[in-house]
Each structure stands twice: as structure tokens, then as C-alpha cells.
PDB file of N, CA and C in Angstrom:
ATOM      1  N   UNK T 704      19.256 -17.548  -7.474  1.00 88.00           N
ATOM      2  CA  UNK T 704      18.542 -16.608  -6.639  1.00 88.00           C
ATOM      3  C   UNK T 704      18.204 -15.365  -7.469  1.00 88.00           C
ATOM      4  N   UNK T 705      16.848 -15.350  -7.089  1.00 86.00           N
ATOM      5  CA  UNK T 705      16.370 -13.913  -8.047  1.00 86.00           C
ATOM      6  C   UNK T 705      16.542 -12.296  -7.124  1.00 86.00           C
ATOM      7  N   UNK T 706      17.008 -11.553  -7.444  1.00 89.00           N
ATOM      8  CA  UNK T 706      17.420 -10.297  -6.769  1.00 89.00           C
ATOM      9  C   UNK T 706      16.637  -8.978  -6.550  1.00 89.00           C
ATOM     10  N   UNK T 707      16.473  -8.162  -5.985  1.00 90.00           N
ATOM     11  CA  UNK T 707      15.587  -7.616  -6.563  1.00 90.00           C
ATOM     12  C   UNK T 707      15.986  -5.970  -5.931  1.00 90.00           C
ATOM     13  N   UNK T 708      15.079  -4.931  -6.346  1.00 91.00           N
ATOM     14  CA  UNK T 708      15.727  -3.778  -5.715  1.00 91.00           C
ATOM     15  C   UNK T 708      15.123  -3.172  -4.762  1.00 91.00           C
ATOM     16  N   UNK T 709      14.049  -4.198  -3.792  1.00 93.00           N
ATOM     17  CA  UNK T 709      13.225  -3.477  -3.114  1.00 93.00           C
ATOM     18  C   UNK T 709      13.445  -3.311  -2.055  1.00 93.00           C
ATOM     19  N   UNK T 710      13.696  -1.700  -0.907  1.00 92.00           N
ATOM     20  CA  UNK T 710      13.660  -1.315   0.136  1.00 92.00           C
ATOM     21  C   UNK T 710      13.068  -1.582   1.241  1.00 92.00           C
ATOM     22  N   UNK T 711      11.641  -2.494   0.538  1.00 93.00           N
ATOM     23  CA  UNK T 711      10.736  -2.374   1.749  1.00 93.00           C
ATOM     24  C   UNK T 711       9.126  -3.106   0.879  1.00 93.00           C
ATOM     25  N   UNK T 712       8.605  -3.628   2.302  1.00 95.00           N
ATOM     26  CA  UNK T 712       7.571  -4.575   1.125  1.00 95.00           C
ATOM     27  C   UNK T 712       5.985  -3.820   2.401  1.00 95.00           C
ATOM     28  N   UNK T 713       5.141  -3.599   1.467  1.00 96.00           N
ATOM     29  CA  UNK T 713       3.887  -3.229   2.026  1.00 96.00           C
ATOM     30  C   UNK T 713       2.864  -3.986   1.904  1.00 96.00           C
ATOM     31  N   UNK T 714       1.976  -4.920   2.763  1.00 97.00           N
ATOM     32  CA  UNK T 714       0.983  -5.406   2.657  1.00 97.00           C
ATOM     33  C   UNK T 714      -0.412  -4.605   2.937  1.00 97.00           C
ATOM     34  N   UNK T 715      -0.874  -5.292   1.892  1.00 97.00           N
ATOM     35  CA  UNK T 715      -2.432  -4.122   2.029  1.00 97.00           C
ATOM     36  C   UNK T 715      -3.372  -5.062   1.402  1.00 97.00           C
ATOM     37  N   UNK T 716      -4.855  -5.107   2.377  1.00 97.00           N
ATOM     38  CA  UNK T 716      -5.663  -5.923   2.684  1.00 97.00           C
ATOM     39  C   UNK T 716      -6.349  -6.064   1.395  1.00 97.00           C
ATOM     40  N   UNK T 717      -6.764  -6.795   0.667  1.00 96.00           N
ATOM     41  CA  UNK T 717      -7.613  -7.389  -0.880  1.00 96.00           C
ATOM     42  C   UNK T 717      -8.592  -7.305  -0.195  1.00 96.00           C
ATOM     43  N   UNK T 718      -9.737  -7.655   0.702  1.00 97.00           N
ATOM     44  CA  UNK T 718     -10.992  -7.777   0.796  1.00 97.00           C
ATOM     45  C   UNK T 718     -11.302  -6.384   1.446  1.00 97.00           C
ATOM     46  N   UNK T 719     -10.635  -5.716   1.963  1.00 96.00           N
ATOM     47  CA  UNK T 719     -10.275  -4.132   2.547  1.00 96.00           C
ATOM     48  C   UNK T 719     -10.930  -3.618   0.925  1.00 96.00           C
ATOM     49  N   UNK T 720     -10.335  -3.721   0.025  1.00 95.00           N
ATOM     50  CA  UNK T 720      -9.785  -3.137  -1.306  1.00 95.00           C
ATOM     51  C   UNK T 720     -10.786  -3.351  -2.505  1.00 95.00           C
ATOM     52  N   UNK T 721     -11.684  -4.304  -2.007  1.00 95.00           N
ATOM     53  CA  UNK T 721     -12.277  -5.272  -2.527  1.00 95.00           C
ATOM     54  C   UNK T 721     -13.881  -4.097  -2.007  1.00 95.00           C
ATOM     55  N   UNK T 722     -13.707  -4.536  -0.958  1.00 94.00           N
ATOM     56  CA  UNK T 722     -15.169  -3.277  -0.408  1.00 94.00           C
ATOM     57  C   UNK T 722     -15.349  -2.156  -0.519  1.00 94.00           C
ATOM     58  N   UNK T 723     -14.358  -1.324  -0.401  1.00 94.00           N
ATOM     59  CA  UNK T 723     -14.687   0.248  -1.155  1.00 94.00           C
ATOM     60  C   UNK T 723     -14.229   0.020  -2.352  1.00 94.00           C
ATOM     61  N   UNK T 724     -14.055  -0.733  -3.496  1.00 90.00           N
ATOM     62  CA  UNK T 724     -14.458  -0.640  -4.911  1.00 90.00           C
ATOM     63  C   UNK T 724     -13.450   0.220  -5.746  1.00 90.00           C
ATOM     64  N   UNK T 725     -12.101   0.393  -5.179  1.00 89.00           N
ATOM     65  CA  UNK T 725     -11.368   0.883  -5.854  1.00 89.00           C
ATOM     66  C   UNK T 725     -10.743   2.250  -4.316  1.00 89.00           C
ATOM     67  N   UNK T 726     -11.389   3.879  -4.724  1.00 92.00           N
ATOM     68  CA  UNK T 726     -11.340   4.226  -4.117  1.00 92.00           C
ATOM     69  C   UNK T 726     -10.001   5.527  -4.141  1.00 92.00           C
ATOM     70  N   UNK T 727      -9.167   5.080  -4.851  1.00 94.00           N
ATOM     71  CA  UNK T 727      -7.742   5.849  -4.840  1.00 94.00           C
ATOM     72  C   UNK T 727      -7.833   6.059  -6.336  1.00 94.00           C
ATOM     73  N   UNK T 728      -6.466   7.018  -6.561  1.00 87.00           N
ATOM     74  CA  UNK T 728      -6.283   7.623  -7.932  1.00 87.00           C
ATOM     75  C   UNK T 728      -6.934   8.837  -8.187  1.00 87.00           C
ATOM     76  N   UNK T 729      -6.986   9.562  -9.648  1.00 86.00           N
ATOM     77  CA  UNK T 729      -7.563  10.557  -9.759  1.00 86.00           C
ATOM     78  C   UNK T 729      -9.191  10.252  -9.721  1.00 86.00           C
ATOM     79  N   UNK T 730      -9.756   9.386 -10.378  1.00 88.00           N
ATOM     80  CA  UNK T 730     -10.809   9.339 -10.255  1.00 88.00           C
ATOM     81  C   UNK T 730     -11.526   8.262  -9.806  1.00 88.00           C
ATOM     82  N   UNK T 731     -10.615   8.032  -8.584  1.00 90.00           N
ATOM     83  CA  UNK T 731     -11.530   7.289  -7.215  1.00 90.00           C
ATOM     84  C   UNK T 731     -11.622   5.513  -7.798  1.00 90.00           C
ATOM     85  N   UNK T 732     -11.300   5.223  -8.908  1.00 91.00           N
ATOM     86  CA  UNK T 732     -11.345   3.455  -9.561  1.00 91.00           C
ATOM     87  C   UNK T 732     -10.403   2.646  -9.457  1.00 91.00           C
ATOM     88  N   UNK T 733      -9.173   3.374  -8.876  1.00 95.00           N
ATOM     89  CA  UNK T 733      -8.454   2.239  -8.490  1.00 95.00           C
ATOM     90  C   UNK T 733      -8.049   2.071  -7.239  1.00 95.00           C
ATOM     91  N   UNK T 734      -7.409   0.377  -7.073  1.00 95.00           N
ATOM     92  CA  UNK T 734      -7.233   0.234  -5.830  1.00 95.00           C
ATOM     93  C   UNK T 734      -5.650   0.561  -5.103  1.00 95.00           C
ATOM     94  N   UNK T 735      -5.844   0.983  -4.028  1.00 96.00           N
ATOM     95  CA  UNK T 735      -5.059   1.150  -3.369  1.00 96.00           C
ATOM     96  C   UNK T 735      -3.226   0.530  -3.827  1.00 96.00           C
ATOM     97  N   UNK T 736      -3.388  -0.719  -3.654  1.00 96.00           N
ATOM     98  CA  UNK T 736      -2.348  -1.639  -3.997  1.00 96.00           C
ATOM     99  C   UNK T 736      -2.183  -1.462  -5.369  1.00 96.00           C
ATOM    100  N   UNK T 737      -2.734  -1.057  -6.375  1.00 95.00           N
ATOM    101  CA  UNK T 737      -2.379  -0.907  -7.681  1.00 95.00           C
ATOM    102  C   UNK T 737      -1.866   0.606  -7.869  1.00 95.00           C
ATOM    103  N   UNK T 738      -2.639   1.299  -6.757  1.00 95.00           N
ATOM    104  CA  UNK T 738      -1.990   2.906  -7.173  1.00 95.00           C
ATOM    105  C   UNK T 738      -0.602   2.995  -6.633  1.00 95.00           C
ATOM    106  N   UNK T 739      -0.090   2.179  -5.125  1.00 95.00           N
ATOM    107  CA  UNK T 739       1.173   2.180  -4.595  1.00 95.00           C
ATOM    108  C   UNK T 739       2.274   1.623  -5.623  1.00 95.00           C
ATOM    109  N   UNK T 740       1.665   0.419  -6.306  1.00 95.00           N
ATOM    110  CA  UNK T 740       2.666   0.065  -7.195  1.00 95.00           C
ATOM    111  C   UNK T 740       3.030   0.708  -8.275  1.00 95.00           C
ATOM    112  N   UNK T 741       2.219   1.588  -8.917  1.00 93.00           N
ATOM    113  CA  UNK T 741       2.553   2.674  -9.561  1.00 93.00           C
ATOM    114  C   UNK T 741       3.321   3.796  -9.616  1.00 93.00           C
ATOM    115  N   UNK T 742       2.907   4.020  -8.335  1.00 92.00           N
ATOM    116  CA  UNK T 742       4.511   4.734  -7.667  1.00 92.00           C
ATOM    117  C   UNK T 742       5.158   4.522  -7.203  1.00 92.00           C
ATOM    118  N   UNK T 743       5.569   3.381  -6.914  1.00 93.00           N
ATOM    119  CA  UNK T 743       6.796   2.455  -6.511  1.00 93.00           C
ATOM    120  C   UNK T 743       7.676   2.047  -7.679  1.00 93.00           C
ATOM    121  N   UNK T 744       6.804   1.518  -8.623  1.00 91.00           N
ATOM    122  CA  UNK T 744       7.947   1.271  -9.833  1.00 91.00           C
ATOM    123  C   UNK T 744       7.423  -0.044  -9.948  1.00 91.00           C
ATOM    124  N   UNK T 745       8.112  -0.839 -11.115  1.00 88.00           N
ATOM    125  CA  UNK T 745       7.681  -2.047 -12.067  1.00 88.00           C
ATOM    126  C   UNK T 745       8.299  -3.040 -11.359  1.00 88.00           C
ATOM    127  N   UNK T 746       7.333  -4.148 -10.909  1.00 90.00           N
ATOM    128  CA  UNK T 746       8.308  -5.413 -10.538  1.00 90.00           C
ATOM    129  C   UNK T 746       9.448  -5.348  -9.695  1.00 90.00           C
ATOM    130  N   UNK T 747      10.648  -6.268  -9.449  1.00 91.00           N
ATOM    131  CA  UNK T 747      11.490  -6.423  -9.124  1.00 91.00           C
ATOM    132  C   UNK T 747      12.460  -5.195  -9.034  1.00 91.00           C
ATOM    133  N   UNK T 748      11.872  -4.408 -10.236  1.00 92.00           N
ATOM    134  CA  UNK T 748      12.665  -3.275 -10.188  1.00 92.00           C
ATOM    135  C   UNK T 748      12.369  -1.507  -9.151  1.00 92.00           C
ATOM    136  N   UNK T 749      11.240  -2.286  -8.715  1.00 92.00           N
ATOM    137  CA  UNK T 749      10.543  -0.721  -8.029  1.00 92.00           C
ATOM    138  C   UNK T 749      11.197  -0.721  -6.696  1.00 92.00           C
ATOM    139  N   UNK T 750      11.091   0.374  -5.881  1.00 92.00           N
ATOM    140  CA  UNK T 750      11.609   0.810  -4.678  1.00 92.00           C
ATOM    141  C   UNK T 750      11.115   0.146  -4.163  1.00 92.00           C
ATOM    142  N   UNK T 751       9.958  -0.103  -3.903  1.00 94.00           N
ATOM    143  CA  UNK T 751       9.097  -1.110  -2.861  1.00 94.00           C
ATOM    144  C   UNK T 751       8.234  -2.489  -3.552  1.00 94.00           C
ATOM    145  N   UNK T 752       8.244  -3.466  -2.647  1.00 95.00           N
ATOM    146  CA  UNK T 752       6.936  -4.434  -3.280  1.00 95.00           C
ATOM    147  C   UNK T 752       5.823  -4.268  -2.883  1.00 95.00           C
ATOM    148  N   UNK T 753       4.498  -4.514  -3.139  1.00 96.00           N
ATOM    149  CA  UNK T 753       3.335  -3.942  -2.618  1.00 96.00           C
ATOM    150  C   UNK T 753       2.293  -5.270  -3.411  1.00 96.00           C
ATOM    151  N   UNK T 754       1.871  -6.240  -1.949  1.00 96.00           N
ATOM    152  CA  UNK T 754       1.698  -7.418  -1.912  1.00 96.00           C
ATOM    153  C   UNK T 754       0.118  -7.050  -1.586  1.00 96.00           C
ATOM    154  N   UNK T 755      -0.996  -7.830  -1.757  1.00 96.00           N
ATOM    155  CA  UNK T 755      -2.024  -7.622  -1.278  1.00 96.00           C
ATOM    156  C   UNK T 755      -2.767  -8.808  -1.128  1.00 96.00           C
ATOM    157  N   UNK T 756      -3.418  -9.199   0.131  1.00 97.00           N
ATOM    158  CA  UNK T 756      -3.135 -10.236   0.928  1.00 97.00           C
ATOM    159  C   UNK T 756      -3.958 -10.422   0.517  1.00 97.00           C
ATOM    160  N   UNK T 757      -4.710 -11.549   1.412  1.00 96.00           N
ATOM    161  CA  UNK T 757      -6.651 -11.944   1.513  1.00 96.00           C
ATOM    162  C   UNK T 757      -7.217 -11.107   2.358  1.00 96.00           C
ATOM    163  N   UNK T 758      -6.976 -11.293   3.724  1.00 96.00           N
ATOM    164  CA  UNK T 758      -7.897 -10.459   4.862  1.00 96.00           C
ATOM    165  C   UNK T 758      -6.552 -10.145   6.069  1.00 96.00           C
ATOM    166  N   UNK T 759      -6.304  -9.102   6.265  1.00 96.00           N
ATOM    167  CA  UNK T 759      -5.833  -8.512   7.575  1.00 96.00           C
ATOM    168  C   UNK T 759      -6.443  -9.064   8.673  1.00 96.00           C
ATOM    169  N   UNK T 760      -7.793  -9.127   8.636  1.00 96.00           N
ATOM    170  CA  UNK T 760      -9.130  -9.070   9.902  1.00 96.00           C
ATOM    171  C   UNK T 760      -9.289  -7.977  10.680  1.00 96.00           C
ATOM    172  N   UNK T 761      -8.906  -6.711   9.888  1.00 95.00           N
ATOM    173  CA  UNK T 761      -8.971  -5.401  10.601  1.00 95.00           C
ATOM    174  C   UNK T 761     -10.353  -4.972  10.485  1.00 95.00           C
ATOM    175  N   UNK T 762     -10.154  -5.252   9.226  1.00 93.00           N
ATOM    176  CA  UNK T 762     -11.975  -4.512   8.440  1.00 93.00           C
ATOM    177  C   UNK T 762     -12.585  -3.319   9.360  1.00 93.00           C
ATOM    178  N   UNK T 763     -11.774  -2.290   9.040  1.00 96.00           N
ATOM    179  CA  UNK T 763     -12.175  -0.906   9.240  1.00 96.00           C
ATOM    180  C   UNK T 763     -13.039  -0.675   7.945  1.00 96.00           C
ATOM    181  N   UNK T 764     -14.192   0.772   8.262  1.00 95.00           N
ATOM    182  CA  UNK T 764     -15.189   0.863   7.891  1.00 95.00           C
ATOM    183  C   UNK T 764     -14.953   2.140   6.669  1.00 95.00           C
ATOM    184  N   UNK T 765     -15.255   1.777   5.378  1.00 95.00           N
ATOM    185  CA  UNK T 765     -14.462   2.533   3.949  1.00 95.00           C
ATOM    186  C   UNK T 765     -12.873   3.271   4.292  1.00 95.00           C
ATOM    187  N   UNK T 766     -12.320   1.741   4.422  1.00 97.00           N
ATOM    188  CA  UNK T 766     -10.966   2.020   4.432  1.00 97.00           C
ATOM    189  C   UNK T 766     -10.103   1.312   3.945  1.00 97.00           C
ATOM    190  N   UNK T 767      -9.062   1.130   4.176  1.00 97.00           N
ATOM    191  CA  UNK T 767      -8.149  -0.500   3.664  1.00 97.00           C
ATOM    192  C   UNK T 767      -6.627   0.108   4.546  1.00 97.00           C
ATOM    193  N   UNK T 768      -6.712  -1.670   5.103  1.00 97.00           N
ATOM    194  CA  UNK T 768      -5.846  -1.865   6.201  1.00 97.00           C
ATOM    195  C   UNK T 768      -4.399  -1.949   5.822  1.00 97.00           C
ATOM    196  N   UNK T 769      -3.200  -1.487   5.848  1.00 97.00           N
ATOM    197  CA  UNK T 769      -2.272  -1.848   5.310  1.00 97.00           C
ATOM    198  C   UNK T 769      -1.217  -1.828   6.030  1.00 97.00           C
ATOM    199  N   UNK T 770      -0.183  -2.715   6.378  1.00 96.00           N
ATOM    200  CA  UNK T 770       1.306  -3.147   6.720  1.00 96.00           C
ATOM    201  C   UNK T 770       2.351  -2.737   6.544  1.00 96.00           C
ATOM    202  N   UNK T 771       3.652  -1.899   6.863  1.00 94.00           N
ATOM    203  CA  UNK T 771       4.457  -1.742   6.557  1.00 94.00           C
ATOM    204  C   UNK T 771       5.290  -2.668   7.181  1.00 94.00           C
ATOM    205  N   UNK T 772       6.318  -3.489   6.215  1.00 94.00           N
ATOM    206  CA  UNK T 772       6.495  -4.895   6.904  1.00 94.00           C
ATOM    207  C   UNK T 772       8.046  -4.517   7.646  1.00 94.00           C
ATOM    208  N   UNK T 773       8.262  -3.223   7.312  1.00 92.00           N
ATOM    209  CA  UNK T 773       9.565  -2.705   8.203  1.00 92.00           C
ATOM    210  C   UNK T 773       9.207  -2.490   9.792  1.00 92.00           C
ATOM    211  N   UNK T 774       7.758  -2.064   9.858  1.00 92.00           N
ATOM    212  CA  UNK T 774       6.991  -1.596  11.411  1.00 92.00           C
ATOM    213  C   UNK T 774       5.792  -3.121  11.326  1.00 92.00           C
ATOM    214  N   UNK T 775       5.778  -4.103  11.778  1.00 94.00           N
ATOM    215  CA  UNK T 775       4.684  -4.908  11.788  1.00 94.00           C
ATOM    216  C   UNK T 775       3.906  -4.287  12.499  1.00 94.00           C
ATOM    217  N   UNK T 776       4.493  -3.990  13.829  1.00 95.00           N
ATOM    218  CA  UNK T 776       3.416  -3.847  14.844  1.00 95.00           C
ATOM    219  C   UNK T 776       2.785  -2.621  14.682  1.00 95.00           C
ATOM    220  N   UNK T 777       3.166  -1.807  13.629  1.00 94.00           N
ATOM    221  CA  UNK T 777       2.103  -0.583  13.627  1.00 94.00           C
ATOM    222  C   UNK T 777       1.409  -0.600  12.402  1.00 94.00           C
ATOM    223  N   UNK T 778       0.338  -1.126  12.681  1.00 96.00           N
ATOM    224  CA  UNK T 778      -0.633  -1.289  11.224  1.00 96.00           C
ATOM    225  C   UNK T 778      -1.505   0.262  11.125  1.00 96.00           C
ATOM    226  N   UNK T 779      -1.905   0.608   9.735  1.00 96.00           N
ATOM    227  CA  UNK T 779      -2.271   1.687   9.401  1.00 96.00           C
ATOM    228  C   UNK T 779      -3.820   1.458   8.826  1.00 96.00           C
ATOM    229  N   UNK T 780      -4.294   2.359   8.844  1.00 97.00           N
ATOM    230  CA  UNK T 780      -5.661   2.517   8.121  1.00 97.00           C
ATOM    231  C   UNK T 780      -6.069   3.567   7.376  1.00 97.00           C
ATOM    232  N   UNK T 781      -5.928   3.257   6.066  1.00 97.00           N
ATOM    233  CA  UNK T 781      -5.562   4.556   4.892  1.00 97.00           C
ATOM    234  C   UNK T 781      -7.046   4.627   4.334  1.00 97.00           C
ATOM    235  N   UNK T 782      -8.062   5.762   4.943  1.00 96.00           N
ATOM    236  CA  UNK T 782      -9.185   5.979   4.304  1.00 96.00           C
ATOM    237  C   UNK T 782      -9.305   6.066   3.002  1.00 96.00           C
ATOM    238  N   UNK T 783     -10.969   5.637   2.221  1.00 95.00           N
ATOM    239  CA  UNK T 783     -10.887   5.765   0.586  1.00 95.00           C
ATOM    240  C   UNK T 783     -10.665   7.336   0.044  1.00 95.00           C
ATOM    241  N   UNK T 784      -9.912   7.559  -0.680  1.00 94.00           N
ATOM    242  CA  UNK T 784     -10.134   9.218  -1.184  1.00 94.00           C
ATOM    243  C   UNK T 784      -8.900   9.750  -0.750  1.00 94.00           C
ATOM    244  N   UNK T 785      -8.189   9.252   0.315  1.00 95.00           N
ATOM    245  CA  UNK T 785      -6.756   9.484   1.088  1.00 95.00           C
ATOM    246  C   UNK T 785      -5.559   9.755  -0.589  1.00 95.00           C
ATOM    247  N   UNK T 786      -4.864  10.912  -0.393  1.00 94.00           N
ATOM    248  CA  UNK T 786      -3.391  11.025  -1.530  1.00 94.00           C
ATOM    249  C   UNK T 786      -3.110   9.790  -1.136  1.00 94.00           C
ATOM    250  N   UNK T 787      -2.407   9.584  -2.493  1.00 93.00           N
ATOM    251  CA  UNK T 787      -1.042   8.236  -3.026  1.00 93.00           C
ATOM    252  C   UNK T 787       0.438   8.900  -2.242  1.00 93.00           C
ATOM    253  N   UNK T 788       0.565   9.811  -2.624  1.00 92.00           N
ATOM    254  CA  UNK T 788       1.480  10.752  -1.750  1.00 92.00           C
ATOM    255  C   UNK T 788       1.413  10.680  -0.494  1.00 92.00           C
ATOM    256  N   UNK T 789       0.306  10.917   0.247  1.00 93.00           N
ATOM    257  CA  UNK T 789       0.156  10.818   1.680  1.00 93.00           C
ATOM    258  C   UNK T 789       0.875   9.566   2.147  1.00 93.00           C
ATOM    259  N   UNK T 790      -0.460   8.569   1.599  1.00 94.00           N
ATOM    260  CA  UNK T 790       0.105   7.539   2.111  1.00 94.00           C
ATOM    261  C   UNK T 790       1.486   6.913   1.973  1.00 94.00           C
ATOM    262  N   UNK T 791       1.928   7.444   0.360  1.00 93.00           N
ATOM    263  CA  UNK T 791       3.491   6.830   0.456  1.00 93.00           C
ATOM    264  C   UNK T 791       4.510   7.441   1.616  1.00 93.00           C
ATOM    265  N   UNK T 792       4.201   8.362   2.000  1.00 92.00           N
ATOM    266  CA  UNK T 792       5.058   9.295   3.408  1.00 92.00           C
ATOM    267  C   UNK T 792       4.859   8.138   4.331  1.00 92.00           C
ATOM    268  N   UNK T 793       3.587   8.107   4.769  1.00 91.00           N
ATOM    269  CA  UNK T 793       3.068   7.439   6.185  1.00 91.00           C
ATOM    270  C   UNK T 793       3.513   6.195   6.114  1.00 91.00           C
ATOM    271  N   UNK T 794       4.031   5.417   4.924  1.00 90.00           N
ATOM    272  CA  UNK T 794       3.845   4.090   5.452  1.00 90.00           C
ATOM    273  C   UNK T 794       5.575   3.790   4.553  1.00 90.00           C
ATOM    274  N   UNK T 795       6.540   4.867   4.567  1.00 86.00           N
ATOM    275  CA  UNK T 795       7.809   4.985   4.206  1.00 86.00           C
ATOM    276  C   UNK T 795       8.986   4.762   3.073  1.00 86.00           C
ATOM    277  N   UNK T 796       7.671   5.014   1.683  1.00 87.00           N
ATOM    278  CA  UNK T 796       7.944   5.160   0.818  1.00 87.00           C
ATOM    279  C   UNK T 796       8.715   6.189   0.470  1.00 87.00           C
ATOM    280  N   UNK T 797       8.538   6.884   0.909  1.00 77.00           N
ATOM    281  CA  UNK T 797       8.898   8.295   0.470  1.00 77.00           C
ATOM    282  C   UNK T 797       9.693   9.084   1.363  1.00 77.00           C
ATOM    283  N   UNK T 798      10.569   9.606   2.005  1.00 66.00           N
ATOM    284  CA  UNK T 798      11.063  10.594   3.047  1.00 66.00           C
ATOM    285  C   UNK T 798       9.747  11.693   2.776  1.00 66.00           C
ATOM    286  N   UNK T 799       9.587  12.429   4.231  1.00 63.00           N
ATOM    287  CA  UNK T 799       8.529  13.420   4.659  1.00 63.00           C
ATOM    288  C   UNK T 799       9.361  14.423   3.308  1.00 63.00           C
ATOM    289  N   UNK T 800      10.212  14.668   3.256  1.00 66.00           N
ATOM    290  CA  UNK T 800      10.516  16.191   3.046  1.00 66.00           C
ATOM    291  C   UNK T 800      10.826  15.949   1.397  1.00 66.00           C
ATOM    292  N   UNK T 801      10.669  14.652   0.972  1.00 65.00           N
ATOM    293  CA  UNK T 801      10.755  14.140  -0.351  1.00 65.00           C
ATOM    294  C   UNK T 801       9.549  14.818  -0.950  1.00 65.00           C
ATOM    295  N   UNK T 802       7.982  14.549  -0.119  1.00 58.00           N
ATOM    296  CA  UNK T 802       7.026  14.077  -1.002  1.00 58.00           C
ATOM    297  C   UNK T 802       6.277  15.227  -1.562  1.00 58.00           C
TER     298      UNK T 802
END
């Protein structure tokens, strides 16, 4: 059995991610799911996993749909241009008073 150190796993929509063209970071080119994993940490070893699906079927309009798989039932919708920070609060990466 492989082990791992993660708190908490976030799904976030690829075709979401896929349509606004990146969108996150300093200069707006990367995607969402690549900027969370960045601040989550490397692999097996990061605080969180950060999985990115095919389609949610949310398809909100320049946004990307994403899961916190601790809350299923409350799915989020993290506009393009939205902080990495923000969203790591909102979707419980981070404690509020951490970030």
C-alpha cells in the first residue's frame, strides 16, 4: 500500500480549465489545477491532491467548476483571474486566518 500525506483531495473540472485557457497565476497562463498543486506541494507528499477530471457538467461561463471532496455537496465556482490564495481558503486548503 502506497501512503500518502494528503488532507484532502480537490476535483476541478479539465474542460472548465480547458475553456478559459489557463486563466490563474501571475500572468493569467496557467490552469487552475496546476496553480493549486503548486501550492499544495509535490505528489504524494503535498497537503492536498488536486485531481482534474473530464467534465463536472456545471459549465459555468469563464469559470472552472471545482469539488472539495471533504464537502461534495457544495460545489464551487472559482472565476478566471480569482487569487490561488482565495481559492485555497474557500475550498480548505488553507485555515481563513492562515492565508
Amino acid at each position: 500500500m502506497a501512503k500518502s500525506r494528503w488532507t484532502g483531495v480537490v476535483l476541478v473540472c479539465g474542460k472548465c480549465s480547458k475553456k478559459i485557457d489557463g486563466g490563474f497565476g501571475d500572468d493569467g497562463s496557467t490552469s487552475l489545477a496546476k496553480a493549486l498543486r503548486q501550492r499544495a506541494g509535490k505528489g504524494r507528499k503535498a497537503t492536498h491532491g488536486v485531481i482534474e477530471t473530464k467534465c463536472l457538467k456545471l459549465c459555468p461561463k469563464r469559470a472552472v467548476a471545482v469539488v472539495d471532496a471533504a464537502c461534495p455537496e457544495r460545489w464551487l465556482v472559482v472565476d478566471a483571474g480569482e487569487s490561488i490564495d482565495a481559492v485555497a481558503v474557500r475550498i480548505g486548503m488553507v485555515p481563513a486566518d492562515q492565508a
